[in-house]
PDB file of C-alpha atoms in Angstrom:
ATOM      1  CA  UNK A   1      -1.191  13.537   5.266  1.00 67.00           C
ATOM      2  CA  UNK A   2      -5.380  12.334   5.444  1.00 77.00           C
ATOM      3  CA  UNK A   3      -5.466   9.290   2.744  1.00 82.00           C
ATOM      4  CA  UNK A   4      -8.601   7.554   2.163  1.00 90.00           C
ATOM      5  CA  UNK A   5      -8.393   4.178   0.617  1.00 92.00           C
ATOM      6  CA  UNK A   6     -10.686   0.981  -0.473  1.00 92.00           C
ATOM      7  CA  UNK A   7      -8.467  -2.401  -0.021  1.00 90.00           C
ATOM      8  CA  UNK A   8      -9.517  -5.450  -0.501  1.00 90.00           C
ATOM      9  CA  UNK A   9      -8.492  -9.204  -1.467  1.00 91.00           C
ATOM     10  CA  UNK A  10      -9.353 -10.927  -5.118  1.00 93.00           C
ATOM     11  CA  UNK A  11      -9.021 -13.947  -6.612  1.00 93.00           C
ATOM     12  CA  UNK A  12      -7.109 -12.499  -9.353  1.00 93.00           C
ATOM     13  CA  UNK A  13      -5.581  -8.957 -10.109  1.00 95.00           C
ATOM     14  CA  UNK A  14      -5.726  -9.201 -14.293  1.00 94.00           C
ATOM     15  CA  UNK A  15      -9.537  -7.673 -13.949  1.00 94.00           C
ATOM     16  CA  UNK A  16      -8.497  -4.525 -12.327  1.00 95.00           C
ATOM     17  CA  UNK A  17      -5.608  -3.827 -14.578  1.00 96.00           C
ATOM     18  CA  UNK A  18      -7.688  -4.155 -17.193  1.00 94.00           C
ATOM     19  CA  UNK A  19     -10.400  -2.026 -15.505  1.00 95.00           C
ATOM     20  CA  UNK A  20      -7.216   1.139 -15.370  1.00 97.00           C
ATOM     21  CA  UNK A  21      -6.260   0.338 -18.844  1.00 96.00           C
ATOM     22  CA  UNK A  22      -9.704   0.801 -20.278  1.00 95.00           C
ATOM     23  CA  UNK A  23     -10.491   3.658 -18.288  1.00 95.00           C
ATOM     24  CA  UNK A  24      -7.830   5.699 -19.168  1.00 97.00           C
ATOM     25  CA  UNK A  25      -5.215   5.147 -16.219  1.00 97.00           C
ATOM     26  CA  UNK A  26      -1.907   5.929 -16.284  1.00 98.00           C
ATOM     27  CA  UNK A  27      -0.136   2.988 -15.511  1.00 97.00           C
ATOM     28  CA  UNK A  28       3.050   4.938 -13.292  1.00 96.00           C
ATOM     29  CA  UNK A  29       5.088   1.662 -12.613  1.00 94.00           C
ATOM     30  CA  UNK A  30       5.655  -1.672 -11.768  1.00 95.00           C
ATOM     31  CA  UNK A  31       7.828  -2.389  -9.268  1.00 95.00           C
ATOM     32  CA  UNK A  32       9.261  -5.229  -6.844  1.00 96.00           C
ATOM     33  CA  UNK A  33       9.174  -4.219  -3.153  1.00 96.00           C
ATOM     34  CA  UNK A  34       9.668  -5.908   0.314  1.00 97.00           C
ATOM     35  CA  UNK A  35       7.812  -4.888   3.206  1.00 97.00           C
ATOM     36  CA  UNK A  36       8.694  -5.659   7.076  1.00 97.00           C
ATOM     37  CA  UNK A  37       5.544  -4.233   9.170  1.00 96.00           C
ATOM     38  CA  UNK A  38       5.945  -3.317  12.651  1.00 96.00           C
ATOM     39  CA  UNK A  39       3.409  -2.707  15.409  1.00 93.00           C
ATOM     40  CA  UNK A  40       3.783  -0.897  18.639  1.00 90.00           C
ATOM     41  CA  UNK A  41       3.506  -2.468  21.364  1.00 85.00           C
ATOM     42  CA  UNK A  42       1.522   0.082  23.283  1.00 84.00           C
ATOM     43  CA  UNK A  43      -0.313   1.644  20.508  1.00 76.00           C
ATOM     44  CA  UNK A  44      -1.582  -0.813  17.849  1.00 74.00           C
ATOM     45  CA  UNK A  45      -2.980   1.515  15.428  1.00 87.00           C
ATOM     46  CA  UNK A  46       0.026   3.186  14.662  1.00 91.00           C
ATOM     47  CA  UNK A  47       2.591   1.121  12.678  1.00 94.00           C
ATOM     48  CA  UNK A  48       6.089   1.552  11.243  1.00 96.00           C
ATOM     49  CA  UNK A  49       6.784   0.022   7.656  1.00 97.00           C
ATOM     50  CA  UNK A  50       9.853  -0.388   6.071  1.00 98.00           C
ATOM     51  CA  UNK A  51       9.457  -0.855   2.405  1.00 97.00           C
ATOM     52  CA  UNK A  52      12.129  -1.758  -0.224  1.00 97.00           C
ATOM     53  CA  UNK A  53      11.650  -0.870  -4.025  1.00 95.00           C
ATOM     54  CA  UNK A  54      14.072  -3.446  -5.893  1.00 90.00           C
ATOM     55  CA  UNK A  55      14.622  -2.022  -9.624  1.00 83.00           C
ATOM     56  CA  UNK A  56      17.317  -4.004 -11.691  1.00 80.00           C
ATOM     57  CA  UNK A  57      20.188  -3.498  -9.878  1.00 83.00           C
ATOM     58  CA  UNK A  58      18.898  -0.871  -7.172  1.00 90.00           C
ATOM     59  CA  UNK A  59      17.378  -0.439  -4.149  1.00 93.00           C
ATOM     60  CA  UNK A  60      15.826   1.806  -2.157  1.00 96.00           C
ATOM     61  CA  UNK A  61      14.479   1.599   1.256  1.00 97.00           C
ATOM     62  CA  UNK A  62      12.087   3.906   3.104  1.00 98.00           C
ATOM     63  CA  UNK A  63      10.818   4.285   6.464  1.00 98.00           C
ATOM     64  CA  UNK A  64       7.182   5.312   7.323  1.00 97.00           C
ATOM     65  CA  UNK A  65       4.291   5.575   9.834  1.00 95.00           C
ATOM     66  CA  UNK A  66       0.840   5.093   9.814  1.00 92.00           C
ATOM     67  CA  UNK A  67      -2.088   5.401  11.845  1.00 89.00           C
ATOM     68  CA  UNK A  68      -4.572   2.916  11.106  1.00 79.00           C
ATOM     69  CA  UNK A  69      -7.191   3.776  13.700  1.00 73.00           C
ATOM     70  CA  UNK A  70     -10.027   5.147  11.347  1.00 65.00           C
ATOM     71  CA  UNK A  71     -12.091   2.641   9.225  1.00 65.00           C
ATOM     72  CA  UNK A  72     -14.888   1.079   7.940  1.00 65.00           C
ATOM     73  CA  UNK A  73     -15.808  -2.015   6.467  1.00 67.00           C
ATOM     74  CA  UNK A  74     -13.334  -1.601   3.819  1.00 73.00           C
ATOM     75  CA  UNK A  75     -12.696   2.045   3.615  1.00 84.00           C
ATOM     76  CA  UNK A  76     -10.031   3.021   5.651  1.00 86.00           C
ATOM     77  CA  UNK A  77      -8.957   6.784   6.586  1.00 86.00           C
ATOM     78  CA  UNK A  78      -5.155   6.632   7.912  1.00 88.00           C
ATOM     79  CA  UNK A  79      -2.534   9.653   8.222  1.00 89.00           C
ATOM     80  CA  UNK A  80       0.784   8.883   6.767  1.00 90.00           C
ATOM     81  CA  UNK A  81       4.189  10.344   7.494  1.00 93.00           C
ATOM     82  CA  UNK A  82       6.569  11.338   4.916  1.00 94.00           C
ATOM     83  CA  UNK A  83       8.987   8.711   4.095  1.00 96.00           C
ATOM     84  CA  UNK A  84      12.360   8.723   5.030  1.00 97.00           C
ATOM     85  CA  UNK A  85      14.958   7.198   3.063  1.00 97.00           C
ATOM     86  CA  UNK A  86      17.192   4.453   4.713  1.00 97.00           C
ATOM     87  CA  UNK A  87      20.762   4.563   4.054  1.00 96.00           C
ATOM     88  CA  UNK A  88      23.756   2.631   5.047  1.00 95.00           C
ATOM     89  CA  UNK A  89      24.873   5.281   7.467  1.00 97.00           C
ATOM     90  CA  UNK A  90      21.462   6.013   9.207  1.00 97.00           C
ATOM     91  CA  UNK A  91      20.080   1.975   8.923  1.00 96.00           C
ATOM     92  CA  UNK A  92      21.339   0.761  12.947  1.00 97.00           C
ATOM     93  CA  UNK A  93      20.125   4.308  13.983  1.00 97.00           C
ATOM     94  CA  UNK A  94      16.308   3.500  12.777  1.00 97.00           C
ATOM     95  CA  UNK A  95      16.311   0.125  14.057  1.00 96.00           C
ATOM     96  CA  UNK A  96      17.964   1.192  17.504  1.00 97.00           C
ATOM     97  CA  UNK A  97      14.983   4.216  17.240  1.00 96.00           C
ATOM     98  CA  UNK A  98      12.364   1.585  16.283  1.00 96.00           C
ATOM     99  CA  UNK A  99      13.465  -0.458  19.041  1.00 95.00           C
ATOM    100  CA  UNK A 100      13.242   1.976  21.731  1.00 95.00           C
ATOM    101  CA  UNK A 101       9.778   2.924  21.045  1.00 93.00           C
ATOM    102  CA  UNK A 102       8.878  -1.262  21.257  1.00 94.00           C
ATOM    103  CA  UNK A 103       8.247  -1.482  17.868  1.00 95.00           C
ATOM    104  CA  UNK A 104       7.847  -5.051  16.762  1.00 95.00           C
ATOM    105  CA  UNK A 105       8.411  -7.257  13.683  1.00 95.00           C
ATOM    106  CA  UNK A 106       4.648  -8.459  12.679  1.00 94.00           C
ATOM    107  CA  UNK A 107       5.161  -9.170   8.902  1.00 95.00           C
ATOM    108  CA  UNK A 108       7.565  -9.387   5.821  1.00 96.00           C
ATOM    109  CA  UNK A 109       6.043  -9.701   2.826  1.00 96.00           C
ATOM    110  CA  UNK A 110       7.461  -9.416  -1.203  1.00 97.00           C
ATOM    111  CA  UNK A 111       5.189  -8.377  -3.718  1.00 97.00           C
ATOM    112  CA  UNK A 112       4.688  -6.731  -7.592  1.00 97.00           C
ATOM    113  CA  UNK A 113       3.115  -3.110  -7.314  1.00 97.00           C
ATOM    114  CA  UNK A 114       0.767  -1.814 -10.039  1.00 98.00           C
ATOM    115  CA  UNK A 115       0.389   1.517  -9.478  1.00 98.00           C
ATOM    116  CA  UNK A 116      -2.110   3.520 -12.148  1.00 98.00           C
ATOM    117  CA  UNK A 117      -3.078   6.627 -11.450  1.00 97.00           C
ATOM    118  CA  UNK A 118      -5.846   9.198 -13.289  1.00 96.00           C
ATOM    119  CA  UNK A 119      -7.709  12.028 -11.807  1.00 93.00           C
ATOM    120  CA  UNK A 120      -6.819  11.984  -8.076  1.00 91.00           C
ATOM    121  CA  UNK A 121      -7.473   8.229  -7.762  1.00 96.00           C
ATOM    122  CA  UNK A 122      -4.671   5.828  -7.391  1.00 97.00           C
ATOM    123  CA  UNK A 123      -4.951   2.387  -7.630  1.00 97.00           C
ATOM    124  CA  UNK A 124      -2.322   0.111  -5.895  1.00 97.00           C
ATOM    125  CA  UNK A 125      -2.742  -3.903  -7.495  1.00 97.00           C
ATOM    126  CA  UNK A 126      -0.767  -6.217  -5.529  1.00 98.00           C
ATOM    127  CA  UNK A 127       0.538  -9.744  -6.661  1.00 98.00           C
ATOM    128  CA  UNK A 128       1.799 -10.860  -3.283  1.00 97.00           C
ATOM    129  CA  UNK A 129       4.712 -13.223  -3.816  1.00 96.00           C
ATOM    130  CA  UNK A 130       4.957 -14.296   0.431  1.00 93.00           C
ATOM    131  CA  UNK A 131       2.656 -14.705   1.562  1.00 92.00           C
ATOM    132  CA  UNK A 132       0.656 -15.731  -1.620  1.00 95.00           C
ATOM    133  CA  UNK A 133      -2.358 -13.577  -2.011  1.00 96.00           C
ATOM    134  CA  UNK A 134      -3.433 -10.317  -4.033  1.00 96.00           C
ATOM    135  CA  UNK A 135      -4.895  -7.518  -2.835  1.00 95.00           C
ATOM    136  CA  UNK A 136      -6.459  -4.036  -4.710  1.00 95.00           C
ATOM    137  CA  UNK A 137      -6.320  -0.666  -3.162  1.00 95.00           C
ATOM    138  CA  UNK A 138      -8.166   2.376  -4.435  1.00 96.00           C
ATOM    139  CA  UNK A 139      -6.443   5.538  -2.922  1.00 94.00           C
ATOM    140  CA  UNK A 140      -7.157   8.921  -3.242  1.00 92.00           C
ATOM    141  CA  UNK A 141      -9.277  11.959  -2.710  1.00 88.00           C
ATOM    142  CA  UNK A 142     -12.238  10.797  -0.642  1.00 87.00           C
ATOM    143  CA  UNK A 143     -15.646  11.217  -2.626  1.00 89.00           C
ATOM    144  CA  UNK A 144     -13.552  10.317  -6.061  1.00 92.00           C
ATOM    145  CA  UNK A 145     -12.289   7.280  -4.150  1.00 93.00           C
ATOM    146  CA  UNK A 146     -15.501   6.068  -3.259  1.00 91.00           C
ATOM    147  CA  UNK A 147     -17.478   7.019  -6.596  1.00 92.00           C
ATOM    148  CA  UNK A 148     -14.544   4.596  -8.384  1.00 94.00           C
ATOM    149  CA  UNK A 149     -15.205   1.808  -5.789  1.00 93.00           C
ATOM    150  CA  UNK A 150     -18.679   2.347  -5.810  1.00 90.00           C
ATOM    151  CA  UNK A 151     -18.059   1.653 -10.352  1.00 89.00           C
ATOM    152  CA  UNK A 152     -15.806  -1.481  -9.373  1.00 90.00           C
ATOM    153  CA  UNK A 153     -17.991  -3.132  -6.906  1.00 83.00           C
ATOM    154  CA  UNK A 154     -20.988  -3.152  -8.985  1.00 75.00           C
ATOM    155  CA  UNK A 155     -18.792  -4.989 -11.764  1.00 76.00           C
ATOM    156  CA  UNK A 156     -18.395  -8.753 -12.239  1.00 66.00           C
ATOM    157  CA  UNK A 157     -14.918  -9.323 -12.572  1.00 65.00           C
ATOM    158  CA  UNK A 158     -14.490 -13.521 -12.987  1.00 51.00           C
TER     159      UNK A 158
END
């Protein structure tokens, strides 16, 4: 599936949520996850992700792809595969499968997801736990994407 996102670093993520709670965004949750990235050895725009969502005593891991080929400055048009959930019975299998197609550890990072959502616009606020850093991704359908990054850019958020 075609996604077309804005993502970007800031100094601090309390502006943005703000900006969704203001504007009428539905905040959909907030949620711990890990993420290990892995590139291809042969084909560096395509990556693998496995991304756990820790919720009290729960988890849930999912495998995806994505091609990361298509962008500019920071919009970025990817293709995404449909996750597949992880379980304890098909875990080796993935790795052995990720593995064989020289797949490659590049990161592991923890983070707190914001996730609002309002109109076909999603925005995705990360507070990056490891490494230390927070980023804010605007994800949707294309020309309401950019007309709500075009509104954010043009906003001093200090």
């Amino acid at each position: 599936m075609k996604e077309y996102e804005y993502s970007f670093k800031v100094e601090s993520i309390q502006p943005y949520i703000k900006y969704c709670e203001d504007n009428n965004y539905e905040k959909k949750s907030v949620i711990r996850q890990n993420r290990i990235v892995f590139e291809n050895k042969n084909n560096t725009h395509i990556i693998a992700r496995i991304t756990t969502e820790i919720q009290d005593d729960s988890e849930i891991s999912l495998l995806d792809f994505k091609n990361v080929k298509n962008s500019n400055e920071n919009l970025k048009i990817s293709d995404e595969s449909i996750p597949l959930k992880i379980t304890k019975e098909n875990r080796d299998a993935i790795l052995s499968t990720l593995n064989v197609l020289e797949f490659y550890e590049v990161a592991n990072n923890n983070r707190i997801r914001y996730i609002y959502e309002k109109n076909g616009v999603k925005f995705e606020i990360d507070d990056y736990i490891s490494p230390k850093m927070r980023v804010v991704a605007i994800e949707g359908i294309e020309e309401k994407v950019q007309n709500v990054y075009n509104d954010i850019k043009n906003i001093k958020f200090n």
